[in-house]
Amino acid sequence: MKLNIDGLLVYFPYDYIYPEQYMYMLELKKSLDAKGHCALEMPSGTGKTISLLSLIVAYMKANPLEVTKLIYCSRTVPELEKVVAELKNLMDYYEQQLGKGKPKILGLALSSRKNLCINPEVSQERDGKNVDALCHKLTASFVRTNHKRDATVPVCSFYESYDAHGKEMPLPEGVYGLDELQEYGRKKGFCPYFLARHAITHANIVVYSYYYLLDPKIAEVVSKELSKNAVVVFDEAHNIDNVCIESMSIKITRRTLDKCQQNIDGLSKQIQRLKDCDAERLKTEYQKLVQGLRDANIARETDVILANPVLPDDVLKEAVPGNIRTAEHFLGFMKRFLEYMKIRLRVQHVVSESPPSFLKDCYQKVCIERKPLRFCAERLNSMMRTLELVEIHDFSALSLLCHFATLVSTYAKGFVLIIEPFDDRTPTISNPILHFSCMDASIAIKPVFDRFQTVVITSGTLSPLEMYPRILDFRPVTMATFTMTLARTCICPMVVSKGNDQVAMTSKYETREDVAVIRNYGNLLVEFCSIVPDGIVCFFTSYIYMESTVAAWYEQGILDQVQKHKLLFIETQDAAETSLALLNYQKACENGRGAVLLSVARGKVSEGIDFDHHFGRAVIMFGIPYVYTQSKILKARLEYLRDQYQIRENDFLTFDAMRHAAQCVGRALRGKTDYGIMVFADKRFARADKRSKIPRWIQEYLKDGLCNLSVDEAVQVSKRFLRQMAQPFSREDQLGLSLLTVEQLDQEDTKKKLQSRMQYV
Amino acid sequence: MDDQGCPRCKTTKYRNPSLKLLVNVCGHSLCETCVEALFVKGSGICPECGTALRKNNFRVQLFEDPFIEKEIEVRRKILKDYNKKEEDFKTLEEYNDYIEMIETLIFNIVNNIDVDETRQMIEQYKRENKDQINKGRNKKSKDEEYLECLIEQEKEESSLKRKFIVEEEQREKDSKKKHKEALLDELMFSDRSALDILNEHKTDIDKENELRVPVMATTKFSTGIKLMGKYLRHIRSASDEEKGGGFESKLACMRALLDAVNGLFYLPDQV
């Protein structure tokens, strides 16, 4: 259908549209017009992706000079594929409507070499890092020069032919998912990975992972040349601050340092060898460094493996300091730094320190100044290139140390160094870890906000919205949250606060070991197992809590009772085991046996796995999933947030807990025909500060009467709800209410009604 | 770390956790007992390399690699004399050449390459640049100063913060107590229904909490200039039309003052 969104002609590839999609597009258009950033929350399963794509494509078509590019960032490969599929759908619709006059659009997905490589030998490898290393072995510029001299040196034929012909031959317009890229590569004999990486500079729509924009190490390589008037979309962005922080944080253990020692020994041997046979090469490198000519101009695209973390421009233009110019001096320098790190890790108690005091101590102990430290990553990079090392993968430990050196000397604020002598859980085993932790999520994402004219942050659960601009430090032009328009009430959220014996249910630390609480939680599960058909997903606050609770349930005989009704599956910390459990859980749901999956909030299951329809008829959240508050890193971050952004500890903790809780319960509902019960089993959920932080589309249905239920009452409510949902439901029921045609959309009163479905923040 | 041991008596840290390794100028380590045994007279030779050593020059080995220990010892000594800073050079290249030269000197001495020549060079440099060395001895490089300034700032901030938190807690406690007392009083003496009173107090407290906006941290950009009356005397007072536009004579005065002093706060490399 063709829509008129505030004067813009939008082609929408479906016959019907959800009201909230229409509102979403309106808001999006506003921020595109204003060239500003926005944060939008819309429930999952209401077609965010297609709304985003169709509006932005239409906008690009109407204003080709204002917006030239759409960069769509998502988290996982399946999600990327979903976006590409929607985009294809949209382009087909354009084709069908306009025929030849359709906009010329090149859209493509970019992923790691592991997902794109078509070289028969390299693509055999399973591990992403190995694929990268093998690829580098075949395509590094020095390998290719050697190949010219000596034909026995193996190179990748796909890359060779891409390099020879592929650059002049741009990808024909169309939409390329990962499979299409591989296919095209096979047909032409080009390497799809480098083809895609080259093509993103002139593609109109790029779909890739967060990390290509946020992780400075990768962003430098991949996303450097993207134009300013692009629209960046971060989908599923509820965790974006953690992604930002992770991409800037470094963890160094004693083992890393031992490996560094081996790396350095290996390097010094290599240098000795090179000195004996080809001293000329070291000299040229030295000359280059003396002149201050950065390697930037000679760096070929295949060589940039260890790109530097964000450095201020002025440093990058400066020459490498004299005391690490020659290879031996640099190695000596690294040795000293390594020894220094070793003594730092030899601690008896937890040390928390700021970068400046670390640098000062470093200068006093081993006479290392700040300046050469800043150049570590660059210098190592240059050295690896000179030595023509093929197995770069082996040197990951040393490059990590160099990254750390560069970061610690570059950023004085927003970072903290925490050295822990042992793990909190095993205080007797010495296992020193140095955390170099970023506390300010805005550091990593700031370049993105500064560079691109519009950044859209969107997810199904972004509540409370006002927190995101604060922790990411940006000014949105629009912030809005949309609720789902439903023809029937298909979600049933409730807060169960007490058991039948009136003992309060809570995962509060003081009472979580209480037998009565555990028994009540067990009763709740048993009761729900007996009335809810198909799948039930339960979330615990942590693995430890889950283990102790399940053990207690076993002793109390609750597990036996559960198994009378359903099969039981448990998520573990092992990814392979979990996916097996998940597979069998789905099998059990498919064949009507019904199953219970016990999993953990913040675990793998809670992020990214959908329990639509019969896979999740009920979700039970046992307790509030607060993060482990005793961690030193968290404490440092909380303190930083309070000082810099005036965010109180409790506010942030509650925010974090509630967004994970929302993420968990949101798993159950992935569309309007779906239905599900959402049980918040903790009395604290009923409090105003927690309740107000639940996404609006859930909060709407969480009436006061459903906020303080006992197990029995909850069962009654659920029974009634399930009976209602069991009635036949067809598209006709939805039409006009939650599903609109163009004509209905044009009516005045619908527009008025629509306004109420949205709320600005 | 466990395989660290004394090269002479072969004791390791694993077998004797209280093992204390000492190191002397030559960069070879010995355990405490061996040092006691070998250097009874106060001096002797290193069992590894035969260098003559004094007992009181032994110090606890800080680093795992005794070679590094030696290097740092040498480095400290040389840096004491070669103490020019980046600011002492005209161009960056000259400075880079200079620090590379130092590095080569250290490298040569530590790795026993042309030791005599190098030492001679150092001696010569010392003689030639006596004044310079004495002058530069206690000077700190810009970088160090910058770091120190940062550390100082941090300390200040943390002490302020601590004070602030204590005050905040105290205030919260006081207000809670006050509210409780007021509530009890009212419940005791008022004729209204208890529920009403409770609700009213609740809303009161909520309102108060909302009003208390967190104090914004003072920016570092404030010049701290207090506008005294005497400054204003030299400024033309604003006309009525100007006041209508929101303009006050204070503004112009402030701007002039800022212009006059803001150069003082400009530190080119701290931007």
mmCIF file of N, CA, C and O in Angstrom, chain A residues 254 286 318-323 325-326 328-329 335-336 339-340 342-343 346 354 356-357 359-360 363-367 369-371 412-413 639 642-643 646, chain B residues 1 62-65 68 71-72 75-76 79 86 92 95-97 99-100 103-104 107 141 143-144 146-148 150-151 153-154 161 165 214-217 220:
data_model
loop_
_atom_site.group_PDB
_atom_site.id
_atom_site.type_symbol
_atom_site.label_atom_id
_atom_site.label_comp_id
_atom_site.label_asym_id
_atom_site.label_seq_id
_atom_site.Cartn_x
_atom_site.Cartn_y
_atom_site.Cartn_z
ATOM 1 N N ARG A 254 47.087 -13.272 34.424
ATOM 2 C CA ARG A 254 48.459 -13.727 34.521
ATOM 3 C C ARG A 254 48.834 -14.553 33.279
ATOM 4 O O ARG A 254 49.936 -14.485 32.769
ATOM 5 N N TYR A 286 62.871 1.552 9.976
ATOM 6 C CA TYR A 286 63.400 2.554 10.883
ATOM 7 C C TYR A 286 63.370 3.927 10.225
ATOM 8 O O TYR A 286 62.926 4.905 10.809
ATOM 9 N N GLU A 318 51.796 12.632 14.472
ATOM 10 C CA GLU A 318 53.137 12.812 15.001
ATOM 11 C C GLU A 318 54.002 11.581 14.719
ATOM 12 O O GLU A 318 53.489 10.501 14.468
ATOM 13 N N ALA A 319 55.309 11.782 14.791
ATOM 14 C CA ALA A 319 56.207 10.651 14.557
ATOM 15 C C ALA A 319 56.284 9.781 15.803
ATOM 16 O O ALA A 319 56.020 10.226 16.908
ATOM 17 N N VAL A 320 56.666 8.541 15.595
ATOM 18 C CA VAL A 320 56.855 7.629 16.723
ATOM 19 C C VAL A 320 58.025 8.139 17.567
ATOM 20 O O VAL A 320 59.043 8.543 17.030
ATOM 21 N N PRO A 321 57.891 8.153 18.905
ATOM 22 C CA PRO A 321 58.968 8.659 19.751
ATOM 23 C C PRO A 321 60.280 7.916 19.520
ATOM 24 O O PRO A 321 60.272 6.731 19.206
ATOM 25 N N GLY A 322 61.387 8.635 19.699
ATOM 26 C CA GLY A 322 62.687 8.076 19.386
ATOM 27 C C GLY A 322 63.064 6.838 20.158
ATOM 28 O O GLY A 322 63.765 5.971 19.632
ATOM 29 N N ASN A 323 62.572 6.721 21.394
ATOM 30 C CA ASN A 323 63.065 5.591 22.188
ATOM 31 C C ASN A 323 62.403 4.260 21.855
ATOM 32 O O ASN A 323 62.786 3.236 22.411
ATOM 33 N N ARG A 325 61.933 3.582 18.431
ATOM 34 C CA ARG A 325 62.023 3.547 16.972
ATOM 35 C C ARG A 325 62.677 2.275 16.454
ATOM 36 O O ARG A 325 62.184 1.667 15.522
ATOM 37 N N THR A 326 63.792 1.878 17.056
ATOM 38 C CA THR A 326 64.402 0.650 16.537
ATOM 39 C C THR A 326 63.727 -0.550 17.180
ATOM 40 O O THR A 326 63.183 -0.465 18.279
ATOM 41 N N GLU A 328 64.870 -3.352 18.471
ATOM 42 C CA GLU A 328 65.361 -3.865 19.762
ATOM 43 C C GLU A 328 64.886 -2.982 20.905
ATOM 44 O O GLU A 328 64.499 -3.469 21.956
ATOM 45 N N HIS A 329 64.960 -1.695 20.660
ATOM 46 C CA HIS A 329 64.539 -0.788 21.730
ATOM 47 C C HIS A 329 63.071 -0.996 22.070
ATOM 48 O O HIS A 329 62.683 -1.000 23.227
ATOM 49 N N LYS A 335 59.382 -5.342 27.121
ATOM 50 C CA LYS A 335 59.797 -6.237 28.209
ATOM 51 C C LYS A 335 59.663 -5.542 29.545
ATOM 52 O O LYS A 335 59.157 -6.101 30.516
ATOM 53 N N ARG A 336 60.110 -4.291 29.553
ATOM 54 C CA ARG A 336 60.027 -3.549 30.806
ATOM 55 C C ARG A 336 58.572 -3.368 31.232
ATOM 56 O O ARG A 336 58.205 -3.557 32.384
ATOM 57 N N GLU A 339 57.238 -6.597 32.580
ATOM 58 C CA GLU A 339 57.687 -6.880 33.940
ATOM 59 C C GLU A 339 56.927 -6.018 34.939
ATOM 60 O O GLU A 339 56.558 -6.471 36.021
ATOM 61 N N TYR A 340 56.703 -4.785 34.520
ATOM 62 C CA TYR A 340 55.956 -3.895 35.401
ATOM 63 C C TYR A 340 54.550 -4.436 35.642
ATOM 64 O O TYR A 340 54.060 -4.479 36.774
ATOM 65 N N LYS A 342 53.674 -7.442 35.502
ATOM 66 C CA LYS A 342 53.750 -8.640 36.351
ATOM 67 C C LYS A 342 53.775 -8.256 37.823
ATOM 68 O O LYS A 342 53.103 -8.875 38.637
ATOM 69 N N ILE A 343 54.580 -7.242 38.152
ATOM 70 C CA ILE A 343 54.598 -6.900 39.579
ATOM 71 C C ILE A 343 53.270 -6.274 39.994
ATOM 72 O O ILE A 343 52.853 -6.409 41.137
ATOM 73 N N ARG A 346 50.935 -8.892 41.066
ATOM 74 C CA ARG A 346 51.289 -9.629 42.277
ATOM 75 C C ARG A 346 50.726 -8.889 43.483
ATOM 76 O O ARG A 346 51.453 -8.323 44.281
ATOM 77 N N SER A 354 43.257 5.043 39.183
ATOM 78 C CA SER A 354 42.905 5.793 37.976
ATOM 79 C C SER A 354 44.091 5.741 37.017
ATOM 80 O O SER A 354 45.226 5.538 37.442
ATOM 81 N N PRO A 356 45.878 8.078 35.528
ATOM 82 C CA PRO A 356 47.038 8.909 35.829
ATOM 83 C C PRO A 356 47.946 8.337 36.911
ATOM 84 O O PRO A 356 49.171 8.358 36.769
ATOM 85 N N SER A 357 47.351 7.797 37.972
ATOM 86 C CA SER A 357 48.241 7.313 39.028
ATOM 87 C C SER A 357 48.945 6.039 38.594
ATOM 88 O O SER A 357 50.061 5.768 39.020
ATOM 89 N N LEU A 359 50.015 5.578 35.528
ATOM 90 C CA LEU A 359 51.109 6.054 34.685
ATOM 91 C C LEU A 359 52.250 6.595 35.530
ATOM 92 O O LEU A 359 53.417 6.386 35.238
ATOM 93 N N LYS A 360 51.877 7.280 36.609
ATOM 94 C CA LYS A 360 52.911 7.854 37.458
ATOM 95 C C LYS A 360 53.749 6.748 38.101
ATOM 96 O O LYS A 360 54.972 6.796 38.101
ATOM 97 N N TYR A 363 56.052 5.206 35.680
ATOM 98 C CA TYR A 363 57.254 6.001 35.425
ATOM 99 C C TYR A 363 58.266 5.831 36.553
ATOM 100 O O TYR A 363 59.456 5.680 36.326
ATOM 101 N N GLN A 364 57.756 5.800 37.758
ATOM 102 C CA GLN A 364 58.674 5.681 38.890
ATOM 103 C C GLN A 364 59.352 4.315 38.944
ATOM 104 O O GLN A 364 60.519 4.202 39.256
ATOM 105 N N LYS A 365 58.583 3.276 38.616
ATOM 106 C CA LYS A 365 59.121 1.927 38.768
ATOM 107 C C LYS A 365 60.014 1.536 37.599
ATOM 108 O O LYS A 365 61.072 0.958 37.792
ATOM 109 N N VAL A 366 59.552 1.771 36.377
ATOM 110 C CA VAL A 366 60.332 1.269 35.247
ATOM 111 C C VAL A 366 60.701 2.353 34.236
ATOM 112 O O VAL A 366 61.111 2.049 33.122
ATOM 113 N N CYS A 367 60.578 3.607 34.633
ATOM 114 C CA CYS A 367 60.983 4.715 33.775
ATOM 115 C C CYS A 367 60.308 4.691 32.414
ATOM 116 O O CYS A 367 60.936 4.889 31.379
ATOM 117 N N GLU A 369 57.571 6.501 30.134
ATOM 118 C CA GLU A 369 56.774 7.717 30.086
ATOM 119 C C GLU A 369 55.466 7.468 29.362
ATOM 120 O O GLU A 369 55.261 6.438 28.733
ATOM 121 N N ARG A 370 54.642 8.492 29.419
ATOM 122 C CA ARG A 370 53.312 8.339 28.843
ATOM 123 C C ARG A 370 53.375 8.285 27.319
ATOM 124 O O ARG A 370 52.663 7.518 26.683
ATOM 125 N N LYS A 371 54.241 9.091 26.765
ATOM 126 C CA LYS A 371 54.199 9.268 25.316
ATOM 127 C C LYS A 371 54.485 7.985 24.535
ATOM 128 O O LYS A 371 53.691 7.599 23.672
ATOM 129 N N ALA A 412 42.439 9.820 30.340
ATOM 130 C CA ALA A 412 42.648 10.051 31.766
ATOM 131 C C ALA A 412 41.342 9.915 32.521
ATOM 132 O O ALA A 412 41.318 9.568 33.683
ATOM 133 N N LYS A 413 40.245 10.173 31.837
ATOM 134 C CA LYS A 413 38.949 10.162 32.511
ATOM 135 C C LYS A 413 38.055 9.081 31.941
ATOM 136 O O LYS A 413 38.163 8.720 30.784
ATOM 137 N N GLU A 639 29.688 4.842 40.717
ATOM 138 C CA GLU A 639 30.228 6.072 41.282
ATOM 139 C C GLU A 639 30.448 7.096 40.182
ATOM 140 O O GLU A 639 30.131 8.278 40.325
ATOM 141 N N ARG A 642 27.271 8.617 39.009
ATOM 142 C CA ARG A 642 26.731 9.588 39.948
ATOM 143 C C ARG A 642 27.481 10.915 39.834
ATOM 144 O O ARG A 642 26.881 11.982 39.815
ATOM 145 N N ASP A 643 28.793 10.844 39.718
ATOM 146 C CA ASP A 643 29.565 12.077 39.678
ATOM 147 C C ASP A 643 29.402 12.821 38.361
ATOM 148 O O ASP A 643 29.307 14.036 38.346
ATOM 149 N N GLN A 646 25.026 12.609 37.367
ATOM 150 C CA GLN A 646 24.022 12.768 38.419
ATOM 151 C C GLN A 646 22.955 11.673 38.370
ATOM 152 O O GLN A 646 21.773 11.912 38.492
ATOM 153 N N MET B 1 55.608 -17.924 38.289
ATOM 154 C CA MET B 1 56.335 -17.288 39.377
ATOM 155 C C MET B 1 57.019 -18.348 40.257
ATOM 156 O O MET B 1 58.036 -18.094 40.872
ATOM 157 N N LEU B 62 62.854 -7.018 42.561
ATOM 158 C CA LEU B 62 61.465 -6.594 42.401
ATOM 159 C C LEU B 62 60.828 -7.304 41.214
ATOM 160 O O LEU B 62 59.697 -7.770 41.265
ATOM 161 N N PHE B 63 61.603 -7.408 40.151
ATOM 162 C CA PHE B 63 61.051 -7.976 38.927
ATOM 163 C C PHE B 63 61.421 -9.443 38.818
ATOM 164 O O PHE B 63 62.406 -9.891 39.389
ATOM 165 N N GLU B 64 60.630 -10.140 38.024
ATOM 166 C CA GLU B 64 60.914 -11.555 37.868
ATOM 167 C C GLU B 64 62.184 -11.778 37.082
ATOM 168 O O GLU B 64 62.919 -12.715 37.304
ATOM 169 N N ASP B 65 62.406 -10.893 36.116
ATOM 170 C CA ASP B 65 63.558 -11.048 35.255
ATOM 171 C C ASP B 65 64.696 -10.193 35.802
ATOM 172 O O ASP B 65 64.621 -8.964 35.779
ATOM 173 N N ILE B 68 65.992 -7.287 33.675
ATOM 174 C CA ILE B 68 65.241 -6.031 33.688
ATOM 175 C C ILE B 68 65.674 -5.198 34.890
ATOM 176 O O ILE B 68 65.841 -3.983 34.812
ATOM 177 N N GLU B 71 68.725 -3.518 34.017
ATOM 178 C CA GLU B 71 68.508 -2.488 33.013
ATOM 179 C C GLU B 71 67.952 -1.227 33.654
ATOM 180 O O GLU B 71 68.380 -0.117 33.355
ATOM 181 N N ILE B 72 67.013 -1.437 34.564
ATOM 182 C CA ILE B 72 66.385 -0.268 35.173
ATOM 183 C C ILE B 72 67.369 0.482 36.055
ATOM 184 O O ILE B 72 67.390 1.711 36.089
ATOM 185 N N ARG B 75 69.410 2.405 33.697
ATOM 186 C CA ARG B 75 68.585 3.462 33.111
ATOM 187 C C ARG B 75 68.439 4.633 34.084
ATOM 188 O O ARG B 75 68.595 5.783 33.715
ATOM 189 N N ARG B 76 68.195 4.308 35.354
ATOM 190 C CA ARG B 76 68.021 5.370 36.345
ATOM 191 C C ARG B 76 69.257 6.245 36.400
ATOM 192 O O ARG B 76 69.172 7.458 36.414
ATOM 193 N N LEU B 79 69.597 8.294 33.187
ATOM 194 C CA LEU B 79 68.573 9.337 33.064
ATOM 195 C C LEU B 79 68.843 10.492 34.024
ATOM 196 O O LEU B 79 68.415 11.610 33.810
ATOM 197 N N GLU B 86 61.567 17.394 26.635
ATOM 198 C CA GLU B 86 61.122 17.739 25.278
ATOM 199 C C GLU B 86 61.139 19.249 25.058
ATOM 200 O O GLU B 86 61.424 19.726 23.966
ATOM 201 N N LEU B 92 60.865 18.509 17.315
ATOM 202 C CA LEU B 92 60.530 17.178 17.803
ATOM 203 C C LEU B 92 61.566 16.167 17.333
ATOM 204 O O LEU B 92 61.929 15.246 18.055
ATOM 205 N N TYR B 95 64.544 16.041 19.555
ATOM 206 C CA TYR B 95 64.237 15.352 20.806
ATOM 207 C C TYR B 95 64.198 13.856 20.583
ATOM 208 O O TYR B 95 64.741 13.078 21.369
ATOM 209 N N ASN B 96 63.555 13.444 19.487
ATOM 210 C CA ASN B 96 63.470 12.019 19.198
ATOM 211 C C ASN B 96 64.847 11.417 19.011
ATOM 212 O O ASN B 96 65.128 10.316 19.485
ATOM 213 N N ASP B 97 65.726 12.134 18.327
ATOM 214 C CA ASP B 97 67.087 11.631 18.148
ATOM 215 C C ASP B 97 67.781 11.499 19.492
ATOM 216 O O ASP B 97 68.494 10.525 19.758
ATOM 217 N N ILE B 99 66.414 11.035 22.525
ATOM 218 C CA ILE B 99 65.990 9.902 23.361
ATOM 219 C C ILE B 99 66.409 8.579 22.737
ATOM 220 O O ILE B 99 66.662 7.614 23.442
ATOM 221 N N GLU B 100 66.549 8.572 21.427
ATOM 222 C CA GLU B 100 67.038 7.333 20.827
ATOM 223 C C GLU B 100 68.490 7.094 21.219
ATOM 224 O O GLU B 100 68.906 5.964 21.494
ATOM 225 N N GLU B 103 68.646 5.669 24.578
ATOM 226 C CA GLU B 103 68.229 4.271 24.514
ATOM 227 C C GLU B 103 69.393 3.388 24.061
ATOM 228 O O GLU B 103 69.631 2.319 24.607
ATOM 229 N N THR B 104 70.139 3.877 23.057
ATOM 230 C CA THR B 104 71.270 3.098 22.547
ATOM 231 C C THR B 104 72.331 2.943 23.625
ATOM 232 O O THR B 104 72.896 1.852 23.801
ATOM 233 N N PHE B 107 71.168 0.399 26.051
ATOM 234 C CA PHE B 107 71.183 -0.922 25.417
ATOM 235 C C PHE B 107 72.602 -1.478 25.378
ATOM 236 O O PHE B 107 72.846 -2.637 25.691
ATOM 237 N N SER B 141 59.107 17.130 33.595
ATOM 238 C CA SER B 141 58.649 17.342 32.224
ATOM 239 C C SER B 141 57.184 17.758 32.263
ATOM 240 O O SER B 141 56.481 17.553 33.245
ATOM 241 N N ASP B 143 54.759 16.527 30.780
ATOM 242 C CA ASP B 143 53.884 15.369 30.901
ATOM 243 C C ASP B 143 53.678 14.975 32.357
ATOM 244 O O ASP B 143 52.576 14.719 32.805
ATOM 245 N N GLU B 144 54.783 14.954 33.080
ATOM 246 C CA GLU B 144 54.688 14.591 34.492
ATOM 247 C C GLU B 144 53.824 15.584 35.239
ATOM 248 O O GLU B 144 53.002 15.214 36.066
ATOM 249 N N TYR B 146 51.523 17.368 34.079
ATOM 250 C CA TYR B 146 50.134 17.159 33.681
ATOM 251 C C TYR B 146 49.522 16.021 34.498
ATOM 252 O O TYR B 146 48.422 16.138 35.049
ATOM 253 N N LEU B 147 50.277 14.924 34.603
ATOM 254 C CA LEU B 147 49.781 13.773 35.363
ATOM 255 C C LEU B 147 49.553 14.151 36.813
ATOM 256 O O LEU B 147 48.535 13.811 37.403
ATOM 257 N N GLU B 148 50.537 14.875 37.356
ATOM 258 C CA GLU B 148 50.426 15.222 38.754
ATOM 259 C C GLU B 148 49.203 16.101 39.008
ATOM 260 O O GLU B 148 48.486 15.935 39.982
ATOM 261 N N LEU B 150 46.541 16.052 37.297
ATOM 262 C CA LEU B 150 45.354 15.199 37.234
ATOM 263 C C LEU B 150 45.124 14.460 38.545
ATOM 264 O O LEU B 150 44.008 14.377 39.060
ATOM 265 N N ILE B 151 46.215 13.925 39.080
ATOM 266 C CA ILE B 151 46.094 13.168 40.331
ATOM 267 C C ILE B 151 45.599 14.078 41.454
ATOM 268 O O ILE B 151 44.731 13.715 42.252
ATOM 269 N N GLN B 153 43.844 16.731 41.131
ATOM 270 C CA GLN B 153 42.433 17.019 40.891
ATOM 271 C C GLN B 153 41.556 15.898 41.437
ATOM 272 O O GLN B 153 40.555 16.131 42.101
ATOM 273 N N GLU B 154 41.996 14.684 41.125
ATOM 274 C CA GLU B 154 41.242 13.514 41.541
ATOM 275 C C GLU B 154 41.076 13.482 43.057
ATOM 276 O O GLU B 154 39.984 13.275 43.572
ATOM 277 N N LYS B 161 33.704 14.844 47.358
ATOM 278 C CA LYS B 161 32.595 13.925 47.196
ATOM 279 C C LYS B 161 32.230 13.281 48.517
ATOM 280 O O LYS B 161 31.070 13.200 48.897
ATOM 281 N N ILE B 165 28.680 13.414 50.375
ATOM 282 C CA ILE B 165 27.851 12.242 50.671
ATOM 283 C C ILE B 165 27.457 12.228 52.141
ATOM 284 O O ILE B 165 26.306 11.973 52.500
ATOM 285 N N PRO B 214 19.254 17.000 41.952
ATOM 286 C CA PRO B 214 20.647 16.771 42.289
ATOM 287 C C PRO B 214 21.516 17.952 41.891
ATOM 288 O O PRO B 214 21.345 18.547 40.837
ATOM 289 N N VAL B 215 22.427 18.282 42.771
ATOM 290 C CA VAL B 215 23.269 19.446 42.530
ATOM 291 C C VAL B 215 24.207 19.149 41.366
ATOM 292 O O VAL B 215 24.895 18.145 41.360
ATOM 293 N N MET B 216 24.191 20.034 40.406
ATOM 294 C CA MET B 216 25.091 19.845 39.279
ATOM 295 C C MET B 216 26.514 20.137 39.735
ATOM 296 O O MET B 216 26.757 21.056 40.521
ATOM 297 N N ALA B 217 27.454 19.361 39.219
ATOM 298 C CA ALA B 217 28.833 19.612 39.559
ATOM 299 C C ALA B 217 29.244 20.960 38.985
ATOM 300 O O ALA B 217 28.866 21.296 37.868
ATOM 301 N N LYS B 220 34.382 23.461 35.496
ATOM 302 C CA LYS B 220 35.723 23.977 35.683
ATOM 303 C C LYS B 220 35.918 25.272 34.911
ATOM 304 O O LYS B 220 36.940 25.911 35.022
#
